[in-house]
């Protein structure tokens, strides 16, 4: 496809379960970002990859959150031992340029509900 | 933490009117971007303005940037019902090599037909 693809679109997890969220960026895009968006709020930065290198993970809220992009393309955001406060929409975005200097292309998001 | 603060939080206008949204930020920037988000969807890029630019146009959109006041405004002229969405400003916080683009809380715009 031509856009950023995220899966699953919706995920319901029981508290304590592990979840994995996938992002397929636009082919050839150097930069990949993960954001967390709570209802009625703006997206909050989680982490940034430049190719396969995770250059900034300062936004990850705890060590239960882990992201990887091993081949510089597809990325996975993993949340271990989910808590209710993890309920949010997780947005992935990619950019042709390095850093935050260019336009970001967003996926539709993965809505996580933790019961 | 949020870098940008949008004002107003919510705006309701009639079709055909102009809509103005404002964004203030705290640190120096290299560029400022505006995004739009329809309910339940991802964000869509509208326009990017660099720190050495003061005004930029794109169709019915007009963006201004005042770096001395650390503020930007987005003007949508001749609004349409399809413009109903949330609008966010985003800044790079002057740190282009880390990729941390920081978003504000957003302005929710409702355009009544």
mmCIF file with all atom_site columns, N, CA and C in Angstrom, chain A residues 24-60:
data_model
loop_
_atom_site.group_PDB
_atom_site.id
_atom_site.type_symbol
_atom_site.label_atom_id
_atom_site.label_alt_id
_atom_site.label_comp_id
_atom_site.label_asym_id
_atom_site.label_entity_id
_atom_site.label_seq_id
_atom_site.pdbx_PDB_ins_code
_atom_site.Cartn_x
_atom_site.Cartn_y
_atom_site.Cartn_z
_atom_site.occupancy
_atom_site.B_iso_or_equiv
_atom_site.pdbx_formal_charge
_atom_site.auth_seq_id
_atom_site.auth_comp_id
_atom_site.auth_asym_id
_atom_site.auth_atom_id
_atom_site.pdbx_PDB_model_num
ATOM 1   N N  . UNK A 1 24 ? 3.813  -0.799 9.569  1.00 0.00 ? 24 UNK A N  1
ATOM 2   C CA . UNK A 1 24 ? 4.479  -0.892 8.271  1.00 0.00 ? 24 UNK A CA 1
ATOM 3   C C  . UNK A 1 24 ? 4.595  0.520  7.699  1.00 0.00 ? 24 UNK A C  1
ATOM 4   N N  . UNK A 1 25 ? 5.777  1.108  7.716  1.00 0.00 ? 25 UNK A N  1
ATOM 5   C CA . UNK A 1 25 ? 5.903  2.486  7.237  1.00 0.00 ? 25 UNK A CA 1
ATOM 6   C C  . UNK A 1 25 ? 5.885  2.540  5.710  1.00 0.00 ? 25 UNK A C  1
ATOM 7   N N  . UNK A 1 26 ? 5.885  3.725  5.196  1.00 0.00 ? 26 UNK A N  1
ATOM 8   C CA . UNK A 1 26 ? 5.993  3.899  3.746  1.00 0.00 ? 26 UNK A CA 1
ATOM 9   C C  . UNK A 1 26 ? 7.389  3.448  3.312  1.00 0.00 ? 26 UNK A C  1
ATOM 10  N N  . UNK A 1 27 ? 7.423  2.685  2.243  1.00 0.00 ? 27 UNK A N  1
ATOM 11  C CA . UNK A 1 27 ? 8.686  2.114  1.773  1.00 0.00 ? 27 UNK A CA 1
ATOM 12  C C  . UNK A 1 27 ? 9.725  3.205  1.516  1.00 0.00 ? 27 UNK A C  1
ATOM 13  N N  . UNK A 1 28 ? 10.918 2.979  2.061  1.00 0.00 ? 28 UNK A N  1
ATOM 14  C CA . UNK A 1 28 ? 12.003 3.921  1.828  1.00 0.00 ? 28 UNK A CA 1
ATOM 15  C C  . UNK A 1 28 ? 12.082 5.063  2.832  1.00 0.00 ? 28 UNK A C  1
ATOM 16  N N  . UNK A 1 29 ? 11.090 5.157  3.703  1.00 0.00 ? 29 UNK A N  1
ATOM 17  C CA . UNK A 1 29 ? 11.126 6.235  4.697  1.00 0.00 ? 29 UNK A CA 1
ATOM 18  C C  . UNK A 1 29 ? 12.171 5.926  5.766  1.00 0.00 ? 29 UNK A C  1
ATOM 19  N N  . UNK A 1 30 ? 12.997 6.920  6.026  1.00 0.00 ? 30 UNK A N  1
ATOM 20  C CA . UNK A 1 30 ? 14.110 6.763  6.952  1.00 0.00 ? 30 UNK A CA 1
ATOM 21  C C  . UNK A 1 30 ? 13.635 6.782  8.409  1.00 0.00 ? 30 UNK A C  1
ATOM 22  N N  . UNK A 1 31 ? 12.728 7.700  8.689  1.00 0.00 ? 31 UNK A N  1
ATOM 23  C CA . UNK A 1 31 ? 12.329 7.938  10.082 1.00 0.00 ? 31 UNK A CA 1
ATOM 24  C C  . UNK A 1 31 ? 11.028 7.236  10.409 1.00 0.00 ? 31 UNK A C  1
ATOM 25  N N  . UNK A 1 32 ? 10.955 6.729  11.637 1.00 0.00 ? 32 UNK A N  1
ATOM 26  C CA . UNK A 1 32 ? 9.724  6.100  12.128 1.00 0.00 ? 32 UNK A CA 1
ATOM 27  C C  . UNK A 1 32 ? 9.515  6.532  13.571 1.00 0.00 ? 32 UNK A C  1
ATOM 28  N N  . UNK A 1 33 ? 8.287  6.923  13.858 1.00 0.00 ? 33 UNK A N  1
ATOM 29  C CA . UNK A 1 33 ? 7.929  7.452  15.169 1.00 0.00 ? 33 UNK A CA 1
ATOM 30  C C  . UNK A 1 33 ? 6.758  6.662  15.750 1.00 0.00 ? 33 UNK A C  1
ATOM 31  N N  . UNK A 1 34 ? 6.753  6.525  17.066 1.00 0.00 ? 34 UNK A N  1
ATOM 32  C CA . UNK A 1 34 ? 5.584  6.013  17.782 1.00 0.00 ? 34 UNK A CA 1
ATOM 33  C C  . UNK A 1 34 ? 5.078  7.114  18.712 1.00 0.00 ? 34 UNK A C  1
ATOM 34  N N  . UNK A 1 35 ? 3.761  7.292  18.708 1.00 0.00 ? 35 UNK A N  1
ATOM 35  C CA . UNK A 1 35 ? 3.106  8.248  19.588 1.00 0.00 ? 35 UNK A CA 1
ATOM 36  C C  . UNK A 1 35 ? 1.965  7.550  20.323 1.00 0.00 ? 35 UNK A C  1
ATOM 37  N N  . UNK A 1 36 ? 1.660  8.072  21.502 1.00 0.00 ? 36 UNK A N  1
ATOM 38  C CA . UNK A 1 36 ? 0.520  7.597  22.280 1.00 0.00 ? 36 UNK A CA 1
ATOM 39  C C  . UNK A 1 36 ? -0.482 8.739  22.384 1.00 0.00 ? 36 UNK A C  1
ATOM 40  N N  . UNK A 1 37 ? -1.739 8.456  22.084 1.00 0.00 ? 37 UNK A N  1
ATOM 41  C CA . UNK A 1 37 ? -2.750 9.508  22.137 1.00 0.00 ? 37 UNK A CA 1
ATOM 42  C C  . UNK A 1 37 ? -3.910 9.086  23.026 1.00 0.00 ? 37 UNK A C  1
ATOM 43  N N  . UNK A 1 38 ? -4.075 9.787  24.128 1.00 0.00 ? 38 UNK A N  1
ATOM 44  C CA . UNK A 1 38 ? -5.212 9.554  25.006 1.00 0.00 ? 38 UNK A CA 1
ATOM 45  C C  . UNK A 1 38 ? -6.417 10.307 24.446 1.00 0.00 ? 38 UNK A C  1
ATOM 46  N N  . UNK A 1 39 ? -7.586 9.901  24.861 1.00 0.00 ? 39 UNK A N  1
ATOM 47  C CA . UNK A 1 39 ? -8.831 10.483 24.348 1.00 0.00 ? 39 UNK A CA 1
ATOM 48  C C  . UNK A 1 39 ? -8.858 11.983 24.602 1.00 0.00 ? 39 UNK A C  1
ATOM 49  N N  . UNK A 1 40 ? -9.083 12.756 23.545 1.00 0.00 ? 40 UNK A N  1
ATOM 50  C CA . UNK A 1 40 ? -9.201 14.200 23.689 1.00 0.00 ? 40 UNK A CA 1
ATOM 51  C C  . UNK A 1 40 ? -7.901 14.944 23.867 1.00 0.00 ? 40 UNK A C  1
ATOM 52  N N  . UNK A 1 41 ? -6.783 14.229 23.722 1.00 0.00 ? 41 UNK A N  1
ATOM 53  C CA . UNK A 1 41 ? -5.461 14.849 23.902 1.00 0.00 ? 41 UNK A CA 1
ATOM 54  C C  . UNK A 1 41 ? -4.667 14.812 22.601 1.00 0.00 ? 41 UNK A C  1
ATOM 55  N N  . UNK A 1 42 ? -3.578 15.558 22.591 1.00 0.00 ? 42 UNK A N  1
ATOM 56  C CA . UNK A 1 42 ? -2.673 15.494 21.461 1.00 0.00 ? 42 UNK A CA 1
ATOM 57  C C  . UNK A 1 42 ? -1.770 14.280 21.574 1.00 0.00 ? 42 UNK A C  1
ATOM 58  N N  . UNK A 1 43 ? -1.153 13.866 20.472 1.00 0.00 ? 43 UNK A N  1
ATOM 59  C CA . UNK A 1 43 ? -0.232 12.725 20.526 1.00 0.00 ? 43 UNK A CA 1
ATOM 60  C C  . UNK A 1 43 ? 0.982  13.034 21.402 1.00 0.00 ? 43 UNK A C  1
ATOM 61  N N  . UNK A 1 44 ? 1.374  12.062 22.206 1.00 0.00 ? 44 UNK A N  1
ATOM 62  C CA . UNK A 1 44 ? 2.565  12.173 23.051 1.00 0.00 ? 44 UNK A CA 1
ATOM 63  C C  . UNK A 1 44 ? 3.665  11.308 22.461 1.00 0.00 ? 44 UNK A C  1
ATOM 64  N N  . UNK A 1 45 ? 4.843  11.903 22.283 1.00 0.00 ? 45 UNK A N  1
ATOM 65  C CA . UNK A 1 45 ? 5.974  11.198 21.701 1.00 0.00 ? 45 UNK A CA 1
ATOM 66  C C  . UNK A 1 45 ? 6.403  10.020 22.576 1.00 0.00 ? 45 UNK A C  1
ATOM 67  N N  . UNK A 1 46 ? 6.644  8.877  21.931 1.00 0.00 ? 46 UNK A N  1
ATOM 68  C CA . UNK A 1 46 ? 7.165  7.706  22.647 1.00 0.00 ? 46 UNK A CA 1
ATOM 69  C C  . UNK A 1 46 ? 8.614  7.442  22.253 1.00 0.00 ? 46 UNK A C  1
ATOM 70  N N  . UNK A 1 47 ? 8.846  7.228  20.938 1.00 0.00 ? 47 UNK A N  1
ATOM 71  C CA . UNK A 1 47 ? 10.173 6.841  20.508 1.00 0.00 ? 47 UNK A CA 1
ATOM 72  C C  . UNK A 1 47 ? 10.371 7.148  19.030 1.00 0.00 ? 47 UNK A C  1
ATOM 73  N N  . UNK A 1 48 ? 11.655 7.217  18.630 1.00 0.00 ? 48 UNK A N  1
ATOM 74  C CA . UNK A 1 48 ? 12.019 7.571  17.261 1.00 0.00 ? 48 UNK A CA 1
ATOM 75  C C  . UNK A 1 48 ? 13.127 6.656  16.756 1.00 0.00 ? 48 UNK A C  1
ATOM 76  N N  . UNK A 1 49 ? 12.944 6.168  15.525 1.00 0.00 ? 49 UNK A N  1
ATOM 77  C CA . UNK A 1 49 ? 13.963 5.360  14.846 1.00 0.00 ? 49 UNK A CA 1
ATOM 78  C C  . UNK A 1 49 ? 14.444 6.101  13.601 1.00 0.00 ? 49 UNK A C  1
ATOM 79  N N  . UNK A 1 50 ? 15.729 6.057  13.388 1.00 0.00 ? 50 UNK A N  1
ATOM 80  C CA . UNK A 1 50 ? 16.291 6.473  12.106 1.00 0.00 ? 50 UNK A CA 1
ATOM 81  C C  . UNK A 1 50 ? 16.869 5.206  11.494 1.00 0.00 ? 50 UNK A C  1
ATOM 82  N N  . UNK A 1 51 ? 16.245 4.703  10.459 1.00 0.00 ? 51 UNK A N  1
ATOM 83  C CA . UNK A 1 51 ? 16.529 3.367  9.936  1.00 0.00 ? 51 UNK A CA 1
ATOM 84  C C  . UNK A 1 51 ? 16.343 2.355  11.076 1.00 0.00 ? 51 UNK A C  1
ATOM 85  N N  . UNK A 1 52 ? 17.334 1.542  11.375 1.00 0.00 ? 52 UNK A N  1
ATOM 86  C CA . UNK A 1 52 ? 17.147 0.534  12.422 1.00 0.00 ? 52 UNK A CA 1
ATOM 87  C C  . UNK A 1 52 ? 17.582 1.040  13.806 1.00 0.00 ? 52 UNK A C  1
ATOM 88  N N  . UNK A 1 53 ? 18.171 2.214  13.835 1.00 0.00 ? 53 UNK A N  1
ATOM 89  C CA . UNK A 1 53 ? 18.691 2.750  15.102 1.00 0.00 ? 53 UNK A CA 1
ATOM 90  C C  . UNK A 1 53 ? 17.611 3.501  15.880 1.00 0.00 ? 53 UNK A C  1
ATOM 91  N N  . UNK A 1 54 ? 17.446 3.122  17.122 1.00 0.00 ? 54 UNK A N  1
ATOM 92  C CA . UNK A 1 54 ? 16.509 3.814  17.996 1.00 0.00 ? 54 UNK A CA 1
ATOM 93  C C  . UNK A 1 54 ? 17.248 4.988  18.640 1.00 0.00 ? 54 UNK A C  1
ATOM 94  N N  . UNK A 1 55 ? 17.067 6.171  18.087 1.00 0.00 ? 55 UNK A N  1
ATOM 95  C CA . UNK A 1 55 ? 17.837 7.326  18.522 1.00 0.00 ? 55 UNK A CA 1
ATOM 96  C C  . UNK A 1 55 ? 17.248 8.042  19.725 1.00 0.00 ? 55 UNK A C  1
ATOM 97  N N  . UNK A 1 56 ? 15.971 7.845  19.957 1.00 0.00 ? 56 UNK A N  1
ATOM 98  C CA . UNK A 1 56 ? 15.332 8.548  21.067 1.00 0.00 ? 56 UNK A CA 1
ATOM 99  C C  . UNK A 1 56 ? 14.214 7.674  21.601 1.00 0.00 ? 56 UNK A C  1
ATOM 100 N N  . UNK A 1 57 ? 14.328 7.281  22.860 1.00 0.00 ? 57 UNK A N  1
ATOM 101 C CA . UNK A 1 57 ? 13.247 6.519  23.498 1.00 0.00 ? 57 UNK A CA 1
ATOM 102 C C  . UNK A 1 57 ? 12.824 7.195  24.787 1.00 0.00 ? 57 UNK A C  1
ATOM 103 N N  . UNK A 1 58 ? 13.037 8.486  24.839 1.00 0.00 ? 58 UNK A N  1
ATOM 104 C CA . UNK A 1 58 ? 12.784 9.230  26.065 1.00 0.00 ? 58 UNK A CA 1
ATOM 105 C C  . UNK A 1 58 ? 11.312 9.300  26.451 1.00 0.00 ? 58 UNK A C  1
ATOM 106 N N  . UNK A 1 59 ? 10.417 9.052  25.495 1.00 0.00 ? 59 UNK A N  1
ATOM 107 C CA . UNK A 1 59 ? 8.999  9.142  25.787 1.00 0.00 ? 59 UNK A CA 1
ATOM 108 C C  . UNK A 1 59 ? 8.360  7.855  26.263 1.00 0.00 ? 59 UNK A C  1
ATOM 109 N N  . UNK A 1 60 ? 9.077  6.763  26.226 1.00 0.00 ? 60 UNK A N  1
ATOM 110 C CA . UNK A 1 60 ? 8.515  5.487  26.693 1.00 0.00 ? 60 UNK A CA 1
ATOM 111 C C  . UNK A 1 60 ? 8.218  5.602  28.182 1.00 0.00 ? 60 UNK A C  1
#
